[in-house]
Coordinates of C-alpha atoms in Angstrom, one line a residue:
X1 CA 3.2 20.8 18.6
X2 CA 0.9 18.1 17.8
X3 CA -0.1 18.1 14.3
X4 CA -3.0 16.5 12.5
X5 CA -3.1 14.7 9.5
X6 CA -5.5 14.3 7.0
X7 CA -5.6 10.5 4.9
X8 CA -7.1 10.5 1.9
X9 CA -8.3 8.1 -0.5
X10 CA -4.8 5.8 0.5
X11 CA -4.7 2.3 -1.8
X12 CA -1.5 0.0 0.1
X13 CA 0.4 -2.2 -2.6
X14 CA 2.5 -4.8 -1.3
X15 CA 4.0 -5.3 -4.3
X16 CA 0.5 -7.0 -7.1
X17 CA -1.6 -7.5 -3.9
X18 CA -4.3 -5.0 -2.8
X19 CA -3.6 -5.0 1.2
X20 CA -5.9 -1.9 2.3
X21 CA -8.8 -0.1 0.0
X22 CA -9.9 3.5 0.1
X23 CA -8.9 5.0 3.7
X24 CA -9.6 8.6 4.0
X25 CA -10.3 10.1 7.8
X26 CA -8.9 12.9 9.7
X27 CA -6.9 11.9 12.9
X28 CA -6.9 15.3 14.8
X29 CA -4.3 17.4 17.0
X30 CA -3.9 16.7 21.1
X31 CA -5.8 13.1 20.9
X32 CA -6.2 9.5 20.6
X33 CA -6.9 7.9 17.8
X34 CA -7.9 4.1 18.8
X35 CA -8.3 1.4 15.1
X36 CA -9.9 -1.6 15.8
X37 CA -11.3 -4.9 13.6
X38 CA -10.5 -8.5 12.9
X39 CA -6.9 -9.9 12.6
X40 CA -5.8 -9.5 9.3
X41 CA -8.1 -6.4 8.2
X42 CA -5.1 -3.9 7.7
X43 CA -4.9 -1.6 11.0
X44 CA -1.7 -1.9 11.3
X45 CA -0.8 -1.9 7.4
X46 CA -2.5 1.7 7.3
X47 CA -0.6 2.4 10.6
X48 CA 2.5 2.5 9.3
X49 CA 2.1 4.1 6.0
X50 CA 1.8 7.1 8.6
X51 CA 5.3 7.2 8.9
X52 CA 6.7 5.1 6.0
X53 CA 7.3 2.3 8.1
X54 CA 5.7 0.3 5.2
X55 CA 7.9 0.9 2.7
X56 CA 11.0 -1.7 4.5
X57 CA 9.3 -4.1 2.8
X58 CA 10.0 -4.7 -0.2
X59 CA 7.6 -3.7 -3.4
X60 CA 5.9 -2.0 -0.6
X61 CA 3.8 1.3 -2.2
X62 CA 0.5 3.5 -1.4
X63 CA -1.5 5.2 -3.8
X64 CA -3.5 8.0 -2.6
X65 CA -2.5 10.5 0.2
X66 CA -0.4 11.6 3.4
X67 CA -0.6 14.9 5.1
X68 CA 0.2 16.3 8.2
X69 CA -1.1 20.0 9.0
X70 CA 0.0 21.1 4.9
X71 CA 2.9 18.5 4.6
X72 CA 2.9 15.8 1.7
X73 CA 4.4 13.1 3.8
X74 CA 4.9 11.3 0.4
X75 CA 5.6 14.2 -1.4
X76 CA 7.9 14.2 -4.4
X77 CA 11.0 15.5 -2.0
X78 CA 10.3 14.0 1.4
X79 CA 12.9 11.7 3.2
X80 CA 11.0 9.0 4.8
X81 CA 13.9 9.1 7.3
X82 CA 12.8 13.1 8.3
X83 CA 9.3 11.5 8.3
X84 CA 9.9 8.5 11.1
X85 CA 11.0 11.7 13.0
X86 CA 8.5 13.4 13.3
X87 CA 6.2 10.5 13.7
X88 CA 6.5 8.0 16.4
X89 CA 6.2 4.5 16.9
X90 CA 6.0 2.3 20.2
X91 CA 5.3 -1.7 18.8
X92 CA 3.8 -4.4 19.7
X93 CA 6.4 -5.9 21.4
X94 CA 8.4 -4.1 23.8
X95 CA 12.0 -3.8 22.2
X96 CA 14.9 -1.9 23.9
X97 CA 18.7 -2.0 22.0
X98 CA 19.6 -6.1 24.4
X99 CA 23.3 -4.4 25.0
X100 CA 22.4 -0.6 25.8
X101 CA 21.7 1.1 29.3
X102 CA 18.4 2.3 30.2
X103 CA 20.5 5.9 29.6
X104 CA 21.6 5.0 26.4
X105 CA 18.3 3.2 25.0
X106 CA 16.8 7.2 25.4
X107 CA 19.5 8.5 23.7
X108 CA 20.1 5.8 20.7
X109 CA 17.4 8.2 19.0
X110 CA 19.2 11.6 19.7
X111 CA 22.2 10.1 18.3
X112 CA 20.6 8.6 15.5
X113 CA 20.0 11.3 14.5
X114 CA 23.5 13.4 14.4
X115 CA 22.2 14.9 17.6
X116 CA 25.3 16.2 19.2
X117 CA 24.1 17.7 22.2
X118 CA 26.7 18.6 25.5
X119 CA 26.5 16.0 28.2
X120 CA 24.3 18.3 31.1
X121 CA 21.7 18.4 27.6
X122 CA 21.3 14.7 26.7
X123 CA 20.8 14.1 30.5
X124 CA 18.5 16.7 30.7
X125 CA 16.8 15.4 27.4
X126 CA 16.7 11.8 29.2
X127 CA 15.4 12.6 33.2
X128 CA 12.7 15.2 31.0
X129 CA 11.9 11.8 28.7
X130 CA 11.7 9.1 31.7
X131 CA 9.1 11.1 33.4
X132 CA 7.3 11.9 30.3
X133 CA 7.1 8.0 29.8
X134 CA 6.2 7.5 34.0
X135 CA 9.5 6.2 34.5
X136 CA 12.0 8.7 36.1
X137 CA 11.0 7.2 39.3
X138 CA 11.8 4.0 39.0
X139 CA 15.2 3.7 37.4
X140 CA 16.6 6.9 37.7
X141 CA 19.1 4.8 40.3
X142 CA 20.2 2.3 37.9
X143 CA 20.0 4.0 34.1
X144 CA 23.9 2.5 33.8
X145 CA 22.0 -0.8 33.5
X146 CA 20.5 -3.0 30.8
X147 CA 16.7 -2.1 29.4
X148 CA 16.3 -5.5 29.0
X149 CA 16.3 -6.0 33.1
X150 CA 12.8 -3.6 33.3
X151 CA 9.8 -6.1 33.3
X152 CA 7.7 -6.5 30.0
X153 CA 6.0 -3.0 30.9
X154 CA 8.9 -0.8 32.6
X155 CA 10.4 -2.0 28.9
X156 CA 7.1 -0.8 27.0
X157 CA 8.0 2.5 29.2
X158 CA 11.2 3.5 28.1
X159 CA 10.4 2.2 24.4
X160 CA 8.0 5.4 24.7
X161 CA 10.2 7.7 26.8
X162 CA 13.1 7.1 23.2
X163 CA 10.4 7.5 20.9
X164 CA 9.8 10.7 22.1
X165 CA 13.2 12.4 23.1
X166 CA 13.4 13.1 19.8
X167 CA 10.4 15.0 20.5
X168 CA 8.6 13.7 16.7
X169 CA 4.5 15.7 16.7
X170 CA 2.6 12.1 16.4
X171 CA 2.5 8.9 18.1
X172 CA 2.2 5.3 16.5
X173 CA 1.2 2.5 18.7
X174 CA 0.6 -0.5 17.2
X175 CA -1.0 -2.7 20.1
X176 CA 1.4 -2.1 23.1
X177 CA -0.1 -3.4 25.7
X178 CA -0.7 -6.7 24.0
X179 CA 1.8 -8.3 25.6
X180 CA 1.2 -6.5 29.2
X181 CA -0.3 -7.9 32.0
X182 CA -3.5 -5.9 33.6
X183 CA -1.3 -3.4 35.8
X184 CA 1.4 -2.5 33.3
X185 CA -1.7 -2.4 30.5
X186 CA -2.6 0.6 33.1
X187 CA 0.1 2.5 33.2
X188 CA 0.5 2.6 29.1
X189 CA -3.4 4.0 29.1
X190 CA -3.0 6.4 32.0
X191 CA 0.8 7.7 29.9
X192 CA -1.6 7.7 27.0
X193 CA -4.1 10.7 28.3
X194 CA -0.8 12.6 29.7
X195 CA 1.0 12.5 26.6
X196 CA -1.9 13.5 24.3
X197 CA -2.4 16.5 25.9
X198 CA 1.1 17.1 23.4
X199 CA 1.1 14.7 21.0
X200 CA -1.2 13.5 18.2
X201 CA -1.6 9.6 19.2
X202 CA -3.1 6.3 17.0
X203 CA -3.1 3.3 18.0
X204 CA -4.1 0.1 17.2
X205 CA -5.6 -2.1 19.8
X206 CA -7.5 -5.6 19.4
X207 CA -8.9 -4.8 23.0
X208 CA -12.1 -3.2 22.7
X209 CA -12.1 -1.9 26.4
X210 CA -9.0 -0.7 26.2
X211 CA -10.5 1.6 22.8
X212 CA -13.6 2.5 24.5
X213 CA -11.3 4.1 27.5
X214 CA -8.2 6.3 26.2
X215 CA -9.8 6.8 22.9
X216 CA -11.8 10.1 21.6
X217 CA -12.1 8.8 18.2
X218 CA -12.2 5.0 16.9
X219 CA -11.6 3.9 13.2
X220 CA -13.1 0.4 12.6
X221 CA -11.3 -1.4 9.7
X222 CA -12.6 -5.1 8.8
X223 CA -12.5 -6.7 5.0
X224 CA -15.1 -8.6 2.8
X225 CA -13.0 -11.7 2.8
X226 CA -9.9 -13.6 2.7
X227 CA -8.0 -12.5 -0.4
X228 CA -9.8 -8.9 0.2
X229 CA -8.1 -5.6 1.1
X230 CA -9.1 -4.1 4.5
X231 CA -11.3 -1.6 4.1
X232 CA -12.2 1.6 6.8
X233 CA -15.6 0.9 7.4
X234 CA -16.3 4.1 9.9
X235 CA -14.8 6.3 11.9
X236 CA -16.5 8.8 14.2
X237 CA -16.5 9.8 18.4
X238 CA -15.9 6.8 20.7
X239 CA -18.5 6.8 22.2
X240 CA -20.9 6.9 19.2
X241 CA -19.1 4.1 17.8
X242 CA -19.8 1.9 20.5
X243 CA -23.2 2.9 21.3
X244 CA -24.6 3.6 18.4
X245 CA -22.8 2.9 15.3
X246 CA -23.6 4.0 11.9
X247 CA -22.6 1.1 10.6
X248 CA -24.0 -2.5 11.3
X249 CA -20.7 -5.1 10.9
X250 CA -19.3 -1.8 13.0
X251 CA -22.7 -3.3 16.1
X252 CA -21.4 -7.1 15.1
X253 CA -18.0 -6.8 16.1
X254 CA -18.7 -4.5 18.9
X255 CA -20.8 -6.9 20.4
X256 CA -18.6 -9.7 19.4
X257 CA -20.4 -11.8 17.0
X258 CA -17.6 -12.2 14.4
X259 CA -13.6 -11.2 15.3

């Protein structure tokens, strides 16, 4: 089941440094939300707070709330590992486990989550995940070959298959196409449009055409200057952000005046 996420008054700190300030937004289920803005404005930092990945950095913390449906993801008894199970992540550079086969890459998340499945059930889940990532036809005859032997675009789809194998409700993608050629990028974009039927997807992208093509909602992040915190300037339907944004800074960024 895809989930809705409510973010309210979120401040993100690294030790005493306020990196991102005052973010409030609603992330709708079964949709793609794109986050755009210049480098260093906190988009990826914000993305990682949604599944508590930022906590892997020492002294990182947040104030404010992130609620998925009715579950407070930062509640006192909430295990961050469980949050990451529910909210999967795909990174900028494809990171298949280099020593593992294609099959074992997809199965890795299930094994890490102590899912002891019969071989036939695992086979079925691996096949289903690779089909969901539009990769099955390309790799079905070499499942025992290393994942690192695939092309960049295939490796990124393998990482998406690995993320969805554990059946999360939300998928976060941090510039998933930035290292890919145009054909691989289109394959990932087509895949996002298919996956949003079952998942809530949040993507950080520097490619504004990509945001316009794949997202239903777009949020624009910016910062006032060096050493200042990043902020969400506005968030709205993608068509509105790209045609009639309500803030001049958004219009300036989209029209290429800065960034």
